[in-house]
Amino acid sequence: MNKNILLAIFLLFTAAISAQEKWEPLFNGKNLKGWKKLNGKAEYKVVDGTIVGISKMNTPNTFLATEKNYGDFILEFDFKVDDGLNSGVQFRSLSLKDYQNGRVHGYQFEIDPAARAWTGGIYDEARRNWLYPMTVNPPARTAFKNGQWNKARIEAIGSSIRTWVNGIACANIWDDMTLEGFIALQVHAIGDKAQEGKTVSWKDIRICTTDVEKYKTSDANDAPQVNCIVNTISPKEAKEGWALLWDGKTTNGWRGAKISNFPEKGWVVDNGILKVLKSGGGESTNGGDIVTTRKYKNFILSVDFKITEGANSGIKYFVNPDLNKGEGSAIGCEFQILDDDKHPDAKLGVRGNRKLGSLYDLIPAPENKPFNKKEFNTAVVVVKGNKVEHWLNGVKILEYERNNDMWKALVNYSKYRDWPNFGNTAEGNILLQDHGDEVWFKNVKIKELK
């Protein structure tokens, strides 16, 4: 082989090496140097080049944390967990004396061998709870292999946080709450004596902190993104055609359903939240409903909402503000918002079609819908011509088709029977309802479809 060929091979080899990530081991395979235990009393030990965490009764979540903090990075590790033992890996996490007496908080890569299969999802430990449950990306729930070693990858670069399990894209969030913190291996608290002594193991833990932007994974086959920065549009959302329907600061783009301006009472903008205020439970008797200043035809509408105890409200679409000039709410199809446990409307209607998530007074949502009364929940309405879907917290809860005989029969058996051509218009305003109870809204976004 001549010298020119040898030189070419050498140059190709060195170029390939220089193009690879520059990895730093976080675990030396021998002892726990560079790590410290936080919060709980579960045991960690080194066995055959792996870190083994052992569950223990009567102790809170335990974390083995790096002594060093990391900002932008690519992290890889192998993990294996006993069936029935939940676990996770913290990153960009903190333990501060002035935050719940040093409780570990921050992002967590979920390790979940249970039937729900949320491994690779992102949980915000001791802070905001689930940021990316795997209901957002159901196909990736099969990536984790129970009883086997699995390979994880986390890329945290600026506001972009993405995860992979065994090469399959799992989670993808846009968030800036914490941009630097430690990495920690969790042994979850247990409440069942039968789970004591179960283990979770990690090995080949390595991190890249140099030129991470250069080495990040292509977004060609990304998981669907969840934007966790309130009332913003991420670069990915903008590229996909999303826009804010409410800017989080002003009342621009909205007016009263029965007036030309925004209501002077009954609604407030408070620290990035649009609130309809409590006023005795009457329908549109205080500030009144608010509607968008323009109409929409085919779209995906996403609204985060939070109810107060006993509250009633709704998100309406195909609204014609001129249809009802008298008392009560403006007329349109409604994604019902309701405290099913405390509000009497839950017991009215037919087969629960006035409960949370239902197409109000027409089609009931399932009883086992995913909902947390104490947290913000995400309602999504998808309209493609005559086909409509309601989603709640990443799960489709109902679908229907309008402008047909079945739709006509449904309407004729409802409170809307006397409104001409109800629900059949090609376009309409979007409405947030004042039903006299305090309800909070944020992250009101829309993606118009062709």
Short mmCIF file of C-alpha atoms in Angstrom, two decimals:
data_model
loop_
_atom_site.label_atom_id
_atom_site.label_comp_id
_atom_site.label_asym_id
_atom_site.label_seq_id
_atom_site.Cartn_x
_atom_site.Cartn_y
_atom_site.Cartn_z
CA MET A 1 0.00 0.00 0.00
CA ASN A 2 1.55 3.33 -1.05
CA LYS A 3 2.11 6.27 1.26
CA ASN A 4 -0.69 8.39 -0.27
CA ILE A 5 -3.32 5.72 0.48
CA LEU A 6 -1.99 5.29 4.02
CA LEU A 7 -2.10 9.03 4.55
CA ALA A 8 -5.68 9.22 3.24
CA ILE A 9 -6.77 6.43 5.60
CA PHE A 10 -5.06 8.15 8.53
CA LEU A 11 -6.73 11.48 7.74
CA LEU A 12 -10.17 9.85 7.45
CA PHE A 13 -9.61 8.06 10.76
CA THR A 14 -8.53 11.18 12.63
CA ALA A 15 -11.42 13.17 11.12
CA ALA A 16 -13.89 10.54 12.34
CA ILE A 17 -12.39 10.64 15.84
CA SER A 18 -12.51 14.44 15.99
CA ALA A 19 -16.17 14.40 14.89
CA GLN A 20 -17.21 12.28 17.84
CA GLU A 21 -18.43 13.55 21.19
CA LYS A 22 -15.76 14.15 23.80
CA TRP A 23 -16.97 11.98 26.69
CA GLU A 24 -16.14 12.26 30.37
CA PRO A 25 -16.99 9.34 32.69
CA LEU A 26 -19.14 10.28 35.70
CA PHE A 27 -18.60 6.92 37.38
CA ASN A 28 -15.18 5.31 37.64
CA GLY A 29 -16.57 1.78 37.96
CA LYS A 30 -14.86 1.25 41.33
CA ASN A 31 -16.33 3.55 43.98
CA LEU A 32 -18.66 6.51 44.48
CA LYS A 33 -16.01 9.21 44.33
CA GLY A 34 -17.54 12.43 42.97
CA TRP A 35 -21.05 11.54 44.23
CA LYS A 36 -22.99 12.38 47.41
CA LYS A 37 -26.22 11.02 48.89
CA LEU A 38 -29.15 13.41 49.45
CA ASN A 39 -32.52 13.36 51.25
CA GLY A 40 -33.17 9.66 51.90
CA LYS A 41 -31.46 6.65 53.47
CA ALA A 42 -31.64 4.05 50.70
CA GLU A 43 -28.34 2.27 50.03
CA TYR A 44 -26.05 2.64 47.04
CA LYS A 45 -23.14 0.31 46.41
CA VAL A 46 -20.77 -0.61 43.61
CA VAL A 47 -21.11 -4.16 42.28
CA ASP A 48 -19.15 -5.44 39.25
CA GLY A 49 -18.70 -1.99 37.73
CA THR A 50 -22.27 -0.86 38.30
CA ILE A 51 -23.96 1.45 40.80
CA VAL A 52 -26.75 -0.45 42.53
CA GLY A 53 -29.49 1.40 44.43
CA ILE A 54 -31.44 -0.67 46.97
CA SER A 55 -34.98 0.27 48.06
CA LYS A 56 -35.69 0.78 51.74
CA MET A 57 -38.83 1.25 53.83
CA ASN A 58 -39.55 4.36 55.91
CA THR A 59 -37.34 6.76 53.97
CA PRO A 60 -38.19 9.44 51.39
CA ASN A 61 -36.83 9.47 47.85
CA THR A 62 -33.06 9.05 47.97
CA PHE A 63 -30.65 10.58 45.47
CA LEU A 64 -27.01 9.90 44.67
CA ALA A 65 -25.92 13.23 43.18
CA THR A 66 -22.83 14.43 41.36
CA GLU A 67 -20.79 16.91 43.34
CA LYS A 68 -20.49 18.98 40.18
CA ASN A 69 -23.22 20.93 38.38
CA TYR A 70 -23.79 20.76 34.63
CA GLY A 71 -25.50 23.17 32.23
CA ASP A 72 -25.56 22.16 28.57
CA PHE A 73 -24.66 18.52 28.05
CA ILE A 74 -25.29 15.19 26.40
CA LEU A 75 -25.63 12.41 28.99
CA GLU A 76 -25.67 8.67 28.33
CA PHE A 77 -26.04 5.75 30.73
CA ASP A 78 -27.22 2.17 30.85
CA PHE A 79 -29.86 1.19 33.40
CA LYS A 80 -31.80 -1.82 34.63
CA VAL A 81 -34.57 -1.93 37.24
CA ASP A 82 -36.40 -4.65 39.14
CA ASP A 83 -40.03 -5.03 38.16
CA GLY A 84 -42.30 -2.94 40.37
CA LEU A 85 -39.67 -0.40 41.46
CA ASN A 86 -40.07 3.12 40.09
CA SER A 87 -36.89 5.17 39.66
CA GLY A 88 -35.33 7.97 37.65
CA VAL A 89 -32.28 10.09 36.90
CA GLN A 90 -32.30 13.76 37.91
CA PHE A 91 -30.55 16.38 35.79
CA ARG A 92 -30.24 20.15 36.06
CA SER A 93 -31.45 19.56 39.62
CA LEU A 94 -30.85 21.41 42.88
CA SER A 95 -30.88 20.92 46.64
CA LEU A 96 -31.19 24.26 48.43
CA LYS A 97 -31.67 25.02 52.12
CA ASP A 98 -34.36 27.58 51.34
CA TYR A 99 -36.35 25.20 49.12
CA GLN A 100 -38.31 22.66 51.17
CA ASN A 101 -35.33 22.25 53.52
CA GLY A 102 -32.97 20.94 50.87
CA ARG A 103 -35.36 18.67 49.01
CA VAL A 104 -34.01 17.65 45.61
CA HIS A 105 -35.99 19.29 42.82
CA GLY A 106 -35.65 19.55 39.08
CA TYR A 107 -35.91 17.54 35.89
CA GLN A 108 -36.12 13.77 36.08
CA PHE A 109 -35.71 11.16 33.35
CA GLU A 110 -38.37 8.63 34.33
CA ILE A 111 -37.62 4.92 34.82
CA ASP A 112 -40.94 3.12 34.94
CA PRO A 113 -41.29 -0.67 34.54
CA ALA A 114 -45.02 -0.52 35.39
CA ALA A 115 -47.77 -1.21 32.86
CA ARG A 116 -48.22 2.50 32.04
CA ALA A 117 -44.68 2.40 30.51
CA TRP A 118 -43.61 6.03 30.93
CA THR A 119 -39.85 5.37 30.85
CA GLY A 120 -38.09 8.25 29.09
CA GLY A 121 -40.74 10.77 30.10
CA ILE A 122 -39.78 13.94 31.98
CA TYR A 123 -41.02 14.63 35.50
CA ASP A 124 -40.32 17.81 37.44
CA GLU A 125 -39.43 16.43 40.88
CA ALA A 126 -40.86 18.36 43.86
CA ARG A 127 -41.91 21.22 41.62
CA ARG A 128 -44.35 21.07 38.66
CA ASN A 129 -44.87 17.29 38.44
CA TRP A 130 -45.26 15.82 34.93
CA LEU A 131 -43.88 17.92 32.10
CA TYR A 132 -43.87 15.10 29.53
CA PRO A 133 -45.95 12.03 30.34
CA MET A 134 -45.59 9.36 27.69
CA THR A 135 -49.21 9.78 26.68
CA VAL A 136 -47.77 12.59 24.55
CA ASN A 137 -45.72 10.07 22.54
CA PRO A 138 -47.42 6.65 22.83
CA PRO A 139 -45.30 4.76 20.24
CA ALA A 140 -42.17 5.34 22.39
CA ARG A 141 -43.70 3.50 25.36
CA THR A 142 -42.37 0.26 23.85
CA ALA A 143 -38.74 1.48 23.83
CA PHE A 144 -37.97 0.28 27.38
CA LYS A 145 -37.23 -3.44 27.82
CA ASN A 146 -38.18 -4.69 31.27
CA GLY A 147 -35.68 -6.97 33.01
CA GLN A 148 -32.88 -5.96 30.61
CA TRP A 149 -30.17 -3.35 30.37
CA ASN A 150 -31.43 -0.26 28.53
CA LYS A 151 -29.50 2.67 27.08
CA ALA A 152 -30.59 6.23 27.82
CA ARG A 153 -29.55 9.49 26.20
CA ILE A 154 -30.43 12.98 27.44
CA GLU A 155 -29.61 16.13 25.51
CA ALA A 156 -30.03 19.35 27.51
CA ILE A 157 -28.98 22.29 25.34
CA GLY A 158 -30.32 25.72 26.25
CA SER A 159 -34.09 25.47 26.55
CA SER A 160 -34.22 22.24 24.56
CA ILE A 161 -34.39 18.98 26.55
CA ARG A 162 -34.78 15.67 24.70
CA THR A 163 -34.56 12.02 25.75
CA TRP A 164 -34.04 8.67 24.07
CA VAL A 165 -34.36 5.05 25.25
CA ASN A 166 -32.58 2.40 23.23
CA GLY A 167 -32.25 4.83 20.33
CA ILE A 168 -35.95 5.71 20.23
CA ALA A 169 -36.92 9.37 20.72
CA CYS A 170 -39.10 9.58 23.84
CA ALA A 171 -39.53 13.09 25.28
CA ASN A 172 -38.98 16.60 23.98
CA ILE A 173 -39.62 19.74 26.03
CA TRP A 174 -38.83 23.44 25.68
CA ASP A 175 -38.20 24.91 29.12
CA ASP A 176 -35.92 27.38 30.91
CA MET A 177 -36.81 27.07 34.59
CA THR A 178 -33.42 25.56 35.52
CA LEU A 179 -30.46 25.79 33.15
CA GLU A 180 -27.81 24.22 35.41
CA GLY A 181 -27.71 21.67 38.20
CA PHE A 182 -26.45 18.30 39.33
CA ILE A 183 -27.19 14.82 37.99
CA ALA A 184 -28.58 12.30 40.48
CA LEU A 185 -29.61 8.64 40.55
CA GLN A 186 -32.91 8.08 42.34
CA VAL A 187 -34.09 5.25 44.55
CA HIS A 188 -37.79 5.93 44.93
CA ALA A 189 -39.54 5.77 48.29
CA ILE A 190 -41.65 2.63 48.78
CA GLY A 191 -44.77 1.98 50.83
CA ASP A 192 -44.95 -1.80 50.47
CA LYS A 193 -42.69 -4.05 52.54
CA ALA A 194 -42.64 -6.52 49.65
CA GLN A 195 -40.71 -3.98 47.57
CA GLU A 196 -37.91 -3.57 50.09
CA GLY A 197 -34.58 -4.75 48.77
CA LYS A 198 -35.47 -4.30 45.10
CA THR A 199 -32.76 -2.71 43.03
CA VAL A 200 -32.10 -0.28 40.22
CA SER A 201 -28.67 -0.29 38.55
CA TRP A 202 -26.66 2.09 36.38
CA LYS A 203 -23.41 1.71 34.47
CA ASP A 204 -21.39 3.34 31.70
CA ILE A 205 -22.47 6.81 32.88
CA ARG A 206 -20.77 9.41 30.71
CA ILE A 207 -21.26 13.04 29.80
CA CYS A 208 -20.25 15.37 26.97
CA THR A 209 -20.08 19.08 27.75
CA THR A 210 -17.90 20.27 24.85
CA ASP A 211 -19.38 21.48 21.54
CA VAL A 212 -22.73 19.90 22.43
CA GLU A 213 -24.59 21.96 19.84
CA LYS A 214 -22.39 20.36 17.21
CA TYR A 215 -23.10 16.83 18.41
CA LYS A 216 -26.81 17.05 19.16
CA THR A 217 -29.09 14.53 17.49
CA SER A 218 -30.89 15.59 14.34
CA ASP A 219 -34.48 16.69 14.88
CA ALA A 220 -35.63 14.77 11.80
CA ASN A 221 -37.34 12.09 13.89
CA ASP A 222 -38.01 14.07 17.06
CA ALA A 223 -40.61 13.23 19.64
CA PRO A 224 -43.54 15.69 19.68
CA GLN A 225 -42.53 18.78 21.63
CA VAL A 226 -44.18 20.19 24.76
CA ASN A 227 -43.44 23.87 25.37
CA CYS A 228 -43.26 24.41 29.14
CA ILE A 229 -42.43 28.13 28.97
CA VAL A 230 -45.75 29.79 29.72
CA ASN A 231 -47.47 31.83 26.99
CA THR A 232 -44.69 31.48 24.43
CA ILE A 233 -44.19 29.86 21.05
CA SER A 234 -41.02 27.79 20.76
CA PRO A 235 -38.96 27.83 17.55
CA LYS A 236 -40.27 24.36 16.72
CA GLU A 237 -43.89 25.43 17.32
CA ALA A 238 -43.40 28.49 15.13
CA LYS A 239 -41.99 26.30 12.37
CA GLU A 240 -45.01 24.02 12.66
CA GLY A 241 -47.44 26.93 12.33
CA TRP A 242 -48.53 27.50 15.95
CA ALA A 243 -49.43 30.97 17.19
CA LEU A 244 -50.51 32.45 20.51
CA LEU A 245 -54.23 33.13 20.69
CA TRP A 246 -53.62 35.05 23.93
CA ASP A 247 -50.29 36.81 24.50
CA GLY A 248 -50.25 36.33 28.30
CA LYS A 249 -50.07 40.05 29.03
CA THR A 250 -52.86 42.02 27.37
CA THR A 251 -56.42 41.45 26.15
CA ASN A 252 -55.44 41.94 22.50
CA GLY A 253 -57.34 39.70 20.12
CA TRP A 254 -60.32 39.23 22.45
CA ARG A 255 -63.59 41.06 23.13
CA GLY A 256 -66.81 40.46 24.98
CA ALA A 257 -69.17 38.08 23.19
CA LYS A 258 -71.97 40.66 23.27
CA ILE A 259 -69.93 43.86 23.26
CA SER A 260 -67.31 45.35 20.96
CA ASN A 261 -64.60 45.77 23.61
CA PHE A 262 -63.09 43.57 26.30
CA PRO A 263 -65.23 43.42 29.49
CA GLU A 264 -64.36 46.08 32.06
CA LYS A 265 -65.09 43.67 34.92
CA GLY A 266 -65.18 39.95 35.60
CA TRP A 267 -61.88 39.09 33.89
CA VAL A 268 -58.31 39.86 34.97
CA VAL A 269 -54.82 39.20 33.65
CA ASP A 270 -52.74 38.11 36.63
CA ASN A 271 -49.07 37.11 36.27
CA GLY A 272 -49.48 35.30 32.97
CA ILE A 273 -52.90 33.82 33.79
CA LEU A 274 -56.24 34.90 32.36
CA LYS A 275 -58.84 34.56 35.11
CA VAL A 276 -62.61 34.66 34.97
CA LEU A 277 -63.68 35.75 38.43
CA LYS A 278 -66.25 34.25 40.78
CA SER A 279 -69.58 36.05 40.73
CA GLY A 280 -72.25 33.73 42.11
CA GLY A 281 -72.36 30.97 39.51
CA GLY A 282 -74.59 32.71 36.98
CA GLU A 283 -74.14 32.11 33.26
CA SER A 284 -72.60 35.18 31.60
CA THR A 285 -74.02 37.54 34.23
CA ASN A 286 -70.84 39.36 35.31
CA GLY A 287 -68.11 40.14 32.80
CA GLY A 288 -69.70 37.79 30.28
CA ASP A 289 -68.09 35.41 27.81
CA ILE A 290 -65.09 36.54 25.79
CA VAL A 291 -64.47 35.62 22.15
CA THR A 292 -61.67 35.96 19.64
CA THR A 293 -61.91 39.00 17.40
CA ARG A 294 -61.67 36.78 14.31
CA LYS A 295 -63.17 33.49 13.18
CA TYR A 296 -61.42 30.15 12.66
CA LYS A 297 -62.22 27.26 10.33
CA ASN A 298 -59.86 24.25 10.50
CA PHE A 299 -57.51 24.26 13.47
CA ILE A 300 -55.91 22.67 16.49
CA LEU A 301 -56.75 24.68 19.60
CA SER A 302 -54.81 24.10 22.83
CA VAL A 303 -55.77 25.69 26.16
CA ASP A 304 -54.38 25.06 29.64
CA PHE A 305 -57.04 25.48 32.33
CA LYS A 306 -57.35 25.09 36.09
CA ILE A 307 -60.61 24.97 38.02
CA THR A 308 -61.47 26.14 41.50
CA GLU A 309 -63.69 24.02 43.72
CA GLY A 310 -67.20 23.59 42.33
CA ALA A 311 -66.41 25.58 39.18
CA ASN A 312 -68.18 25.60 35.83
CA SER A 313 -66.86 27.08 32.57
CA GLY A 314 -66.16 26.02 29.02
CA ILE A 315 -64.22 26.45 25.81
CA LYS A 316 -66.51 26.99 22.83
CA TYR A 317 -65.86 26.89 19.08
CA PHE A 318 -68.00 27.46 15.96
CA VAL A 319 -69.42 30.35 17.98
CA ASN A 320 -71.71 32.91 16.37
CA PRO A 321 -71.74 35.85 18.83
CA ASP A 322 -74.75 37.37 17.04
CA LEU A 323 -76.93 34.29 17.52
CA ASN A 324 -77.93 34.95 21.14
CA LYS A 325 -78.46 38.58 22.05
CA GLY A 326 -80.48 37.76 25.15
CA GLU A 327 -79.54 36.28 28.52
CA GLY A 328 -77.05 33.45 28.92
CA SER A 329 -73.95 32.34 27.10
CA ALA A 330 -73.09 32.79 23.44
CA ILE A 331 -73.97 29.76 21.30
CA GLY A 332 -71.40 27.25 20.03
CA CYS A 333 -70.03 23.75 20.51
CA GLU A 334 -68.50 23.45 23.97
CA PHE A 335 -65.59 21.57 25.53
CA GLN A 336 -67.09 21.43 29.01
CA ILE A 337 -65.00 22.55 32.00
CA LEU A 338 -66.53 21.42 35.28
CA ASP A 339 -65.86 20.15 38.77
CA ASP A 340 -67.63 16.82 38.25
CA ASP A 341 -67.57 16.07 41.97
CA LYS A 342 -69.03 19.34 43.25
CA HIS A 343 -71.06 21.05 40.53
CA PRO A 344 -74.72 19.96 40.12
CA ASP A 345 -74.55 20.15 36.30
CA ALA A 346 -72.53 16.89 36.34
CA LYS A 347 -75.72 15.01 37.29
CA LEU A 348 -77.84 16.58 34.56
CA GLY A 349 -77.99 15.89 30.84
CA VAL A 350 -77.80 12.35 29.40
CA ARG A 351 -75.22 9.70 30.37
CA GLY A 352 -72.84 12.30 31.77
CA ASN A 353 -72.74 14.54 28.70
CA ARG A 354 -72.39 17.63 30.87
CA LYS A 355 -69.26 16.45 32.66
CA LEU A 356 -65.70 17.68 32.13
CA GLY A 357 -64.37 17.18 28.61
CA SER A 358 -67.76 16.34 27.14
CA LEU A 359 -69.19 17.98 24.06
CA TYR A 360 -71.63 19.78 26.32
CA ASP A 361 -75.15 18.28 26.36
CA LEU A 362 -74.35 16.17 23.30
CA ILE A 363 -71.56 13.59 23.71
CA PRO A 364 -70.15 12.41 27.08
CA ALA A 365 -66.45 12.13 27.85
CA PRO A 366 -65.34 8.83 29.44
CA GLU A 367 -65.43 8.54 33.21
CA ASN A 368 -61.75 7.52 33.39
CA LYS A 369 -60.47 10.62 31.62
CA PRO A 370 -57.03 11.90 32.78
CA PHE A 371 -57.62 14.94 34.98
CA ASN A 372 -56.01 16.56 38.02
CA LYS A 373 -58.31 18.96 39.83
CA LYS A 374 -55.44 20.68 41.65
CA GLU A 375 -53.25 21.29 38.60
CA PHE A 376 -53.43 22.90 35.19
CA ASN A 377 -54.82 20.56 32.56
CA THR A 378 -54.58 20.82 28.77
CA ALA A 379 -57.69 20.81 26.59
CA VAL A 380 -57.21 20.34 22.85
CA VAL A 381 -59.87 20.65 20.15
CA VAL A 382 -59.02 19.44 16.64
CA VAL A 383 -61.26 20.56 13.76
CA LYS A 384 -60.78 19.19 10.25
CA GLY A 385 -63.84 20.05 8.22
CA ASN A 386 -66.76 18.18 9.76
CA LYS A 387 -64.58 15.93 11.92
CA VAL A 388 -63.87 17.11 15.47
CA GLU A 389 -61.87 15.64 18.37
CA HIS A 390 -61.60 16.51 22.07
CA TRP A 391 -58.33 15.70 23.84
CA LEU A 392 -57.50 16.04 27.55
CA ASN A 393 -53.93 15.88 28.85
CA GLY A 394 -52.67 14.07 25.77
CA VAL A 395 -55.52 11.53 25.53
CA LYS A 396 -58.29 11.65 22.94
CA ILE A 397 -61.55 11.49 24.90
CA LEU A 398 -64.14 11.81 22.14
CA GLU A 399 -64.63 12.41 18.43
CA TYR A 400 -67.61 13.18 16.27
CA GLU A 401 -68.72 14.25 12.81
CA ARG A 402 -71.18 17.05 12.17
CA ASN A 403 -73.34 18.05 9.20
CA ASN A 404 -74.99 14.65 8.93
CA ASP A 405 -78.14 12.86 10.11
CA MET A 406 -76.53 11.53 13.30
CA TRP A 407 -75.45 15.03 14.26
CA LYS A 408 -78.91 16.39 13.56
CA ALA A 409 -80.44 13.71 15.80
CA LEU A 410 -78.02 14.55 18.62
CA VAL A 411 -78.79 18.25 18.42
CA ASN A 412 -82.55 17.62 18.32
CA TYR A 413 -82.26 15.74 21.62
CA SER A 414 -80.27 18.54 23.30
CA LYS A 415 -80.78 22.05 24.67
CA TYR A 416 -79.59 23.38 21.29
CA ARG A 417 -82.55 22.04 19.30
CA ASP A 418 -84.06 25.50 18.80
CA TRP A 419 -80.90 27.15 17.49
CA PRO A 420 -80.85 27.06 13.66
CA ASN A 421 -78.11 24.98 12.02
CA PHE A 422 -76.33 24.53 15.37
CA GLY A 423 -72.70 23.40 15.05
CA ASN A 424 -72.75 23.16 11.27
CA THR A 425 -71.15 26.47 10.29
CA ALA A 426 -67.88 26.34 8.38
CA GLU A 427 -66.19 28.76 10.76
CA GLY A 428 -66.74 30.64 13.98
CA ASN A 429 -65.20 32.48 16.92
CA ILE A 430 -63.52 30.76 19.84
CA LEU A 431 -64.92 31.53 23.28
CA LEU A 432 -63.91 31.30 26.94
CA GLN A 433 -66.96 31.15 29.17
CA ASP A 434 -67.97 33.18 32.19
CA HIS A 435 -70.25 30.93 34.24
CA GLY A 436 -69.83 32.83 37.50
CA ASP A 437 -67.01 30.66 38.87
CA GLU A 438 -63.27 31.34 39.03
CA VAL A 439 -61.35 29.43 36.36
CA TRP A 440 -57.80 30.07 35.14
CA PHE A 441 -56.48 29.93 31.57
CA LYS A 442 -53.00 30.10 30.06
CA ASN A 443 -51.07 28.84 27.03
CA VAL A 444 -53.94 29.56 24.66
CA LYS A 445 -52.55 28.52 21.27
CA ILE A 446 -53.85 27.69 17.81
CA LYS A 447 -52.52 26.02 14.69
CA GLU A 448 -54.59 26.70 11.62
CA LEU A 449 -54.95 23.80 9.20
CA LYS A 450 -55.50 23.89 5.46
#
